[in-house]
Structure formats: structure tokens, C-alpha cells
């Protein structure tokens, strides 16, 4: 088979990869998207567990690059369920005729930068490619974390992970089911599984905060209003810290009185979902303010959950929002059901997985299905799990051993002509993901175009600029309460991972910075370096 030569290889056919393909192809580049799965969708393909849904409103969690597309598409609910998002992505793929340049069932095994030729050599499960540029559109939450539970391989029942759910319908009717983990994925799936299963055992290590979604059919008046001024609506959202509507406020919780706070928190609890954290400007900046919101949320758990012992176990103890906040449809209510049992792993640690279930706190739980809802090696895992080698054969995994360094979440020193979409050091997971990735796709495409027009062959970041940038990322985080608990934002969920805070907090300054960098001919990056 002859070696295929391309201008750009994009890895991953999720939201980012699809838009990259459209954008780069429209600029005249030859592009192929390499996708491991047998279909597109990325995170929305893999995470099809019961109850999977986006917790950012659909009118915001969607592409804005094409006005006709955002006018034509109609979302059926305020928060879209996974099948509808997948349908949307399929619609976009067909609308822009993208499918023909996506290679499905193809896994990238390795990517090596050939310094003599200034080309990337990509080895996939289906063959080899040579490309000038490689763009990793591999997602921030796409490398599932499977903890090394003793005896896991011995389990003979149905074994599932929320992050790689089977495409076939899973029916828990009449089954005893165990789920380990109580993050967003678990919090969304528990109410649905509880309705089907004979019994559901929930194994919790850390209780989590969750705000009711109050999801429902799309309000036609709201949809019409937003669509009548969609570009302005998008722009307004982008001007606040997280790029999400409803989070641009100036009032401080510590300056309000008790009654005022109660009313405000109540309003946000009932209407805002993730925007609960936008009730006041100081909630993520000041521990005292944060505790006011946290204690309100804990009281809500106690109001909902009837068994006081269970309610206490479900009441989180840490700073609200420092682990990713969850949004649910009936999560705490599920624990009022007779067929749901909560097991606290702090007093009943998992000893081992057995052939028929799991042993925790000297008791064996016999289950037909075992579900791991144990999250992801976030932000870096999808990259370090591929054998990526840059200058002098250096591996990305080794280079990031003591911490992931990147300039702006876009470029990595020693890895020329390799771009990451929503990489470490960018707002990514602390922003509305779709506009964030659109920003990166446009920045990367324009950069590649600029290089073509200006006769530049190779672009790379330097150690100095990425050190400086990641220092800033951490200094900004130090001004907030984000570092005050263990979370996947700082790598604490993966034992062998460096413990460092990875997302940049603040959409507007970040957007300003990368725009300025581009305007100044990609300031901070080096072109056509000679060794
Ligand atoms: P997660 O938030 O990382 O939660 C993983 C859960 O598993 C935590 O409760 C964790 O406990 C527990 N866990 C991990 N290792 C364990 C072990 N060895 N023993 C016992 N428990 C263990 O993962 P996730 O729920 O899949 O969510 C990840 C992210 O995906 C979310 O935060 C969110 O950003 C995104 N997501 C988004 C949506 C959406 O609606 N947009 C939906 C689902 C997910 P500890 O807390 O103690 O570590």
C-alpha cells in the first residue's frame, strides 16, 4: 500500500475534529480525520450510559460557526440527551459533506516527527500516513480511568464503564447492579438505572454537589428570542469568565444579608444548573462565600433525602465547585427508593472484585452488572496514551512525566507542527466546551494558513514560554478556591499523574491573549528552527 501524504492529519472525529476538517478543507488543505470508533461523535459516541446528557443548555452547547446551521437546528429539550447530540453531529457531518474524509475503525498507534523531512509519520491500525501538521482533537475527557481493583479480571457478570458504554441497549430490568463512583456520569445514570434494576448498590468515596437541572422541553419563546440575536447572545456569553450565560455577576455573597442570599441561592438552585456558582461573584474566590453556597446545597440534600444517615453521607464536605459541579435529574431523590443502597467506601473499602460481585467492608455484594463510573485521565490521558515522539525521538509521555507543559494549550516544545485542541493550559473544561474548541480550531487553521502564505514550514513552542504560561495558569488558580480539593482538574484522581492544576481560568483574558499572539505573527512560537 502506498504511503498517503497529507497537509493535515486530525486525530478524533468529535466536535473539534469535525469542525477542523470543515475549516481546513475549506482553506484548500488536504485533510484526513482518523477515528478509532466505528462512528463519529467522540465523547458523545462513547458516553451513552443511561441518562447521559449535556449539562450546558443546548442553545449554548452547539456550533456557532455557521449562522444557517444554528438557525436551522432545533433542540427538543433545554439540556440535550446524548442521542440528540449525536444526531446533531451526524447532521453537521452530512450537511458539510465531511464523512468522506473520516477514516473510522482506525486507531493511531504512534506519531513521530521526522526532523529531516519536517513531517509527521503517523502509524495507524490500518496503515501509515505522512503529514505536515498533526492536530490532536482527542478530547479532554476521553481516556477512561479503570482503577486497578484487585480481582477485576475475575468478575463474570456484565462489566461496564460509563466512559465506554456499549452501543447495544443495556437493560438492567430484574438485575442487581453495583456502580462505583459518584461523579457527573454516575449522578446522571443512577436515577435511570434505579428505575430498571431490582437493586442498585452505589459505592461512594466522595459525596458530590449536584444541582437539579429542571430540564424540560425547549421553551419556544426562549428559542425564538435567542435565535433572533444568536451572534450577540454568543458574544455576551463569551464575555464572562466561563463563557456560559448567567455567570456574569458582580454582587458578593459576603456583602449580602442572609435573606438576600437565601433568595438568590434558591433562585439559582431552581433555575440555573451549573450557573448556581454564578449566584455571586465571590463564590469561587473566597472560602467564606463558598461555604455559604456549600452549606445551602448541603441543606438541600437533607431536605430531599428522607433517611438522615444517608443524607449525611450524601452531603459533600469540600469546597463547592472545586470538583466539577454536577447537574442531575432526580439524583438525591433516587436514594429515597427501597431498591437503592448507598455504601460509604471510607468505612467499607473495596477489598476485591469477586467472580460474582464485590467485597467491601467484609460484605460480599452479589451483582449481575458492575459499572465503573470512575472518570477519566483528564486533559492529558488521550495524548499520553498514544506513542507521540517529537524532536530527537523524545516521547510526550516522558516530557510530561513531572507535569504537562503547553503554550496556551495549543503547542508543546519539542513537538513541532503538532497542535492540541483545548489542551492543558487553556480554559477548556472550565468553559463552555463547544465555543472553546471553535476558538482553537479557528486559531489553528489560521495559523496553518498564515504559515502557507508566509513560507514557513515548522512552528513550535519553547520551554521558556510554556514554563511562563503554566506558571500563570497556576497563579490564576491560586487566586481562587479551585485547588482546595482533590479533583481531576489537578490530576488527583490518577495515582501516577503529576499533581498540577491544568485549566486556565478566565475565558476573556485567554481569548484576548491568543488573539494577540496571532496578531503579532504568533509571538512566543518559533518558526523553522535550525538545531
Ligand atoms: P469523575 O467526575 O472523575 O467521577 C469519578 C468518580 O469515581 C468519583 O466519585 C471518584 O471518587 C470515583 N472513583 C474514582 N476512582 C475510584 C476508586 N479507585 N475507588 C472508588 N471510587 C473511585 O468522572 P465522571 O463522573 O465520569 O465525570 C467526569 C467529567 O466528565 C465530569 O466532571 C464532567 O466534566 C464530564 N461529564 C459531563 C457531563 C455533562 O453533562 N456535560 C456528564 C458526565 C460527565 P473521588 O471523588 O473520591 O475521586
Coordinates of C-alpha atoms in Angstrom, one line a residue, residues 26-360:
X26 CA -12.3 25.0 3.0
X27 CA -8.9 26.6 3.1
X28 CA -7.6 24.2 0.5
X29 CA -5.6 21.8 2.6
X30 CA -5.7 18.0 2.2
X31 CA -7.0 16.6 5.5
X32 CA -7.9 13.2 6.9
X33 CA -9.6 12.6 10.2
X34 CA -8.6 9.4 12.0
X35 CA -11.2 7.9 14.3
X36 CA -10.8 4.9 16.5
X37 CA -14.5 4.3 16.8
X38 CA -16.8 3.0 14.1
X39 CA -18.7 6.2 14.1
X40 CA -18.3 9.9 14.8
X41 CA -19.2 11.8 18.0
X42 CA -16.1 11.4 20.3
X43 CA -17.3 11.8 23.8
X44 CA -20.9 11.7 22.7
X45 CA -20.3 8.4 21.0
X46 CA -18.6 6.7 23.9
X47 CA -20.6 8.1 26.8
X48 CA -24.0 6.6 26.0
X49 CA -24.8 5.4 29.5
X50 CA -28.4 5.7 30.7
X51 CA -29.2 9.3 31.5
X52 CA -26.2 10.8 29.6
X53 CA -27.0 14.4 28.8
X54 CA -25.2 17.7 28.4
X55 CA -25.4 19.9 31.5
X56 CA -24.9 23.1 29.5
X57 CA -28.0 24.3 27.7
X58 CA -28.3 23.1 24.1
X59 CA -28.7 26.7 22.8
X60 CA -25.2 27.3 24.0
X61 CA -23.6 23.8 23.6
X62 CA -23.7 23.9 19.8
X63 CA -21.6 25.2 17.0
X64 CA -21.9 28.9 16.1
X65 CA -19.5 28.9 13.1
X66 CA -22.4 28.7 10.6
X67 CA -25.4 31.0 11.1
X68 CA -27.7 28.9 8.9
X69 CA -26.9 25.8 10.9
X70 CA -27.6 27.4 14.2
X71 CA -30.9 28.8 12.9
X72 CA -32.0 25.6 11.2
X73 CA -31.3 23.1 14.0
X74 CA -34.0 22.7 16.7
X75 CA -33.2 21.2 20.1
X76 CA -36.1 19.4 21.7
X77 CA -35.1 20.0 25.3
X78 CA -33.3 22.6 27.4
X79 CA -30.5 20.2 28.1
X80 CA -30.0 17.7 25.3
X81 CA -29.7 14.0 25.8
X82 CA -26.7 12.1 24.3
X83 CA -28.7 10.6 21.3
X84 CA -29.9 14.0 20.2
X85 CA -26.3 15.5 20.4
X86 CA -25.1 12.5 18.3
X87 CA -27.9 13.1 15.8
X88 CA -26.8 16.8 15.6
X89 CA -23.2 15.9 14.9
X90 CA -24.3 13.4 12.2
X91 CA -26.4 16.2 10.7
X92 CA -23.4 18.6 10.7
X93 CA -21.3 15.9 9.1
X94 CA -23.7 15.3 6.3
X95 CA -24.5 19.0 5.9
X96 CA -20.9 19.8 5.3
X97 CA -20.1 16.6 3.5
X98 CA -17.4 15.6 6.0
X99 CA -17.9 11.8 6.1
X100 CA -15.8 11.0 3.0
X101 CA -12.6 12.3 4.8
X102 CA -13.1 10.4 8.1
X103 CA -11.3 7.1 8.5
X104 CA -13.3 5.1 11.0
X105 CA -12.2 2.0 12.9
X106 CA -8.7 3.4 12.7
X107 CA -6.6 3.8 15.8
X108 CA -3.5 6.0 15.9
X109 CA -0.7 3.8 17.2
X110 CA 2.2 6.3 17.0
X111 CA 3.1 9.7 15.7
X112 CA 6.8 10.5 15.0
X113 CA 8.2 13.8 13.9
X114 CA 10.8 13.2 11.2
X115 CA 13.3 16.1 11.7
X116 CA 15.0 15.7 8.3
X117 CA 11.8 15.9 6.3
X118 CA 9.9 18.1 8.8
X119 CA 6.9 15.8 8.6
X120 CA 4.9 13.7 11.0
X121 CA 4.8 10.0 10.3
X122 CA 1.6 8.5 11.6
X123 CA 1.2 4.8 12.1
X124 CA -2.4 3.6 12.5
X125 CA -4.1 0.3 12.9
X126 CA -4.8 0.5 9.1
X127 CA -1.6 1.7 7.7
X128 CA 0.8 4.7 7.5
X129 CA 0.4 8.4 6.7
X130 CA 2.8 11.3 6.3
X131 CA 1.6 14.8 7.1
X132 CA 2.9 18.3 7.5
X133 CA 0.8 19.0 10.5
X134 CA -0.9 16.8 13.1
X135 CA -3.8 18.1 15.2
X136 CA -4.9 16.2 18.3
X137 CA -8.6 16.6 18.6
X138 CA -8.7 13.8 21.1
X139 CA -10.9 15.5 23.8
X140 CA -10.3 16.3 27.5
X141 CA -12.4 13.5 29.0
X142 CA -11.8 10.6 26.7
X143 CA -9.3 8.3 28.3
X144 CA -11.3 6.2 30.7
X145 CA -9.9 5.6 34.2
X146 CA -10.2 2.0 35.2
X147 CA -8.8 1.7 38.8
X148 CA -6.7 -1.4 39.4
X149 CA -9.3 -3.1 41.7
X150 CA -7.9 -6.4 42.9
X151 CA -9.7 -9.3 41.1
X152 CA -11.3 -7.2 38.4
X153 CA -10.5 -9.7 35.8
X154 CA -12.3 -12.5 37.8
X155 CA -15.7 -10.8 37.5
X156 CA -18.0 -13.0 35.5
X157 CA -21.1 -10.7 35.3
X158 CA -21.7 -7.8 32.9
X159 CA -18.9 -5.3 33.3
X160 CA -19.4 -1.8 32.1
X161 CA -17.6 1.6 32.2
X162 CA -19.7 4.8 31.7
X163 CA -16.9 6.2 29.5
X164 CA -17.1 3.3 27.0
X165 CA -20.6 2.2 27.1
X166 CA -21.7 -0.4 24.6
X167 CA -23.8 0.6 21.5
X168 CA -26.3 -2.2 22.2
X169 CA -29.1 -1.5 24.6
X170 CA -28.3 -2.4 28.1
X171 CA -31.3 -3.4 30.1
X172 CA -31.0 -3.8 33.9
X173 CA -34.5 -5.0 34.5
X174 CA -34.6 -7.5 37.3
X175 CA -30.9 -7.2 37.9
X176 CA -28.8 -6.4 40.9
X177 CA -26.3 -3.7 39.9
X178 CA -23.3 -2.1 41.5
X179 CA -22.0 1.3 40.5
X180 CA -18.6 2.6 41.7
X181 CA -18.1 6.4 41.7
X182 CA -20.4 9.4 42.3
X183 CA -19.2 12.0 39.7
X184 CA -21.3 13.5 36.9
X185 CA -21.7 10.3 34.9
X186 CA -22.9 8.3 37.9
X187 CA -25.1 11.1 39.1
X188 CA -26.8 11.2 35.7
X189 CA -27.2 7.4 35.4
X190 CA -28.3 6.4 38.9
X191 CA -31.9 7.7 38.7
X192 CA -32.4 5.9 35.4
X193 CA -30.8 2.6 36.4
X194 CA -32.6 2.7 39.7
X195 CA -35.9 2.6 37.9
X196 CA -34.9 -0.5 36.0
X197 CA -32.9 -2.6 38.4
X198 CA -34.1 -4.9 41.1
X199 CA -31.5 -3.4 43.3
X200 CA -28.8 -0.8 42.8
X201 CA -25.7 -0.6 45.2
X202 CA -23.9 2.8 44.9
X203 CA -20.3 2.7 46.1
X204 CA -19.3 6.3 47.1
X205 CA -15.8 7.5 48.0
X206 CA -16.6 11.2 48.0
X207 CA -20.1 12.8 48.2
X208 CA -20.6 15.3 45.4
X209 CA -22.5 18.5 45.0
X210 CA -25.3 18.4 42.4
X211 CA -27.8 21.0 41.3
X212 CA -31.2 20.0 39.8
X213 CA -31.3 20.5 36.1
X214 CA -35.1 21.2 36.0
X215 CA -34.8 20.0 32.4
X216 CA -37.8 20.1 30.2
X217 CA -39.0 20.7 26.6
X218 CA -37.3 23.7 24.8
X219 CA -39.2 26.8 25.6
X220 CA -40.3 28.1 22.1
X221 CA -40.2 31.8 23.3
X222 CA -36.7 31.4 24.6
X223 CA -35.5 29.7 21.4
X224 CA -37.1 32.4 19.2
X225 CA -35.5 35.1 21.4
X226 CA -32.1 33.6 21.2
X227 CA -32.3 32.9 17.5
X228 CA -33.3 36.4 16.8
X229 CA -29.9 37.6 18.0
X230 CA -27.8 34.5 18.1
X231 CA -24.4 36.1 17.4
X232 CA -24.9 38.7 20.1
X233 CA -26.1 36.1 22.5
X234 CA -22.9 34.0 21.9
X235 CA -20.8 37.1 22.3
X236 CA -22.4 38.1 25.6
X237 CA -21.8 34.6 27.0
X238 CA -18.2 34.7 25.9
X239 CA -17.6 37.9 27.8
X240 CA -17.9 36.2 31.2
X241 CA -15.4 34.1 33.0
X242 CA -16.7 30.7 31.9
X243 CA -18.2 31.6 28.6
X244 CA -21.6 30.4 29.9
X245 CA -24.8 32.5 30.1
X246 CA -25.9 33.7 33.5
X247 CA -22.5 33.8 35.1
X248 CA -21.6 37.4 34.7
X249 CA -22.4 38.9 38.0
X250 CA -20.9 41.5 40.3
X251 CA -22.6 41.1 43.7
X252 CA -20.7 39.5 46.5
X253 CA -22.2 36.8 48.8
X254 CA -20.3 38.2 51.8
X255 CA -21.9 41.6 51.2
X256 CA -25.5 40.4 51.0
X257 CA -27.7 39.7 54.0
X258 CA -28.9 36.3 55.0
X259 CA -32.4 36.7 53.5
X260 CA -30.9 38.0 50.2
X261 CA -28.5 35.1 50.0
X262 CA -31.3 32.6 50.6
X263 CA -33.5 34.0 47.9
X264 CA -30.6 34.2 45.4
X265 CA -29.3 30.7 46.1
X266 CA -32.9 29.4 45.9
X267 CA -33.4 31.1 42.6
X268 CA -30.2 29.7 41.2
X269 CA -30.8 26.2 42.6
X270 CA -34.2 26.1 40.9
X271 CA -33.2 27.7 37.6
X272 CA -29.5 27.8 36.7
X273 CA -27.9 24.3 36.9
X274 CA -24.2 24.9 36.7
X275 CA -24.9 28.6 36.9
X276 CA -25.6 28.0 40.6
X277 CA -21.9 29.0 41.0
X278 CA -22.7 32.3 39.3
X279 CA -25.1 33.4 42.0
X280 CA -22.4 35.7 43.4
X281 CA -19.0 36.8 42.0
X282 CA -17.0 35.7 45.1
X283 CA -18.2 32.0 45.4
X284 CA -15.0 30.6 43.7
X285 CA -12.7 33.3 45.0
X286 CA -13.4 33.4 48.7
X287 CA -13.7 30.4 51.1
X288 CA -16.3 32.2 53.3
X289 CA -18.5 33.0 50.4
X290 CA -18.1 29.5 49.0
X291 CA -19.1 27.9 52.3
X292 CA -22.3 29.9 52.2
X293 CA -23.2 28.3 48.9
X294 CA -21.9 24.9 50.0
X295 CA -24.0 24.9 53.2
X296 CA -27.1 25.9 51.2
X297 CA -26.5 22.9 48.8
X298 CA -25.9 20.5 51.8
X299 CA -29.2 21.7 53.4
X300 CA -31.0 20.9 50.1
X301 CA -29.6 17.3 50.2
X302 CA -31.0 17.0 53.8
X303 CA -34.4 18.3 52.6
X304 CA -34.6 15.8 49.8
X305 CA -33.2 12.6 51.3
X306 CA -35.5 11.2 53.9
X307 CA -33.1 8.9 55.7
X308 CA -30.9 11.2 57.8
X309 CA -27.9 8.9 57.9
X310 CA -28.0 8.5 54.1
X311 CA -28.5 12.3 53.7
X312 CA -25.4 12.9 55.9
X313 CA -23.3 10.5 53.8
X314 CA -24.5 12.3 50.6
X315 CA -23.6 15.7 52.0
X316 CA -20.3 16.9 50.5
X317 CA -17.7 18.2 52.9
X318 CA -15.4 20.1 50.5
X319 CA -15.5 23.5 48.7
X320 CA -18.3 23.6 46.3
X321 CA -17.2 23.8 42.6
X322 CA -13.6 22.8 43.2
X323 CA -14.5 19.3 41.9
X324 CA -16.6 19.7 38.7
X325 CA -20.1 20.6 39.8
X326 CA -22.8 18.1 38.7
X327 CA -26.3 18.7 37.4
X328 CA -28.9 16.0 37.8
X329 CA -32.4 14.8 37.2
X330 CA -33.5 13.2 40.4
X331 CA -30.2 12.1 41.8
X332 CA -30.7 12.6 45.5
X333 CA -34.4 11.5 45.2
X334 CA -33.2 8.1 44.0
X335 CA -31.8 7.4 47.5
X336 CA -35.4 7.5 48.8
X337 CA -36.2 4.3 46.9
X338 CA -36.2 1.0 48.6
X339 CA -34.1 -0.6 45.9
X340 CA -31.1 1.8 46.2
X341 CA -28.4 1.3 48.8
X342 CA -25.5 3.7 49.4
X343 CA -22.2 2.2 50.6
X344 CA -19.6 4.5 52.0
X345 CA -16.2 3.4 50.8
X346 CA -14.4 5.3 53.6
X347 CA -15.8 3.0 56.2
X348 CA -16.3 0.0 53.9
X349 CA -13.3 0.0 51.5
X350 CA -13.4 -2.3 48.4
X351 CA -11.3 -5.4 49.3
X352 CA -11.6 -7.0 45.9
X353 CA -13.9 -7.8 43.0
X354 CA -15.1 -11.4 43.1
X355 CA -16.4 -13.6 40.3
X356 CA -20.0 -12.7 41.3
X357 CA -19.7 -9.2 42.7
X358 CA -17.5 -7.2 45.1
X359 CA -16.3 -7.4 48.7
X360 CA -16.4 -4.2 50.6

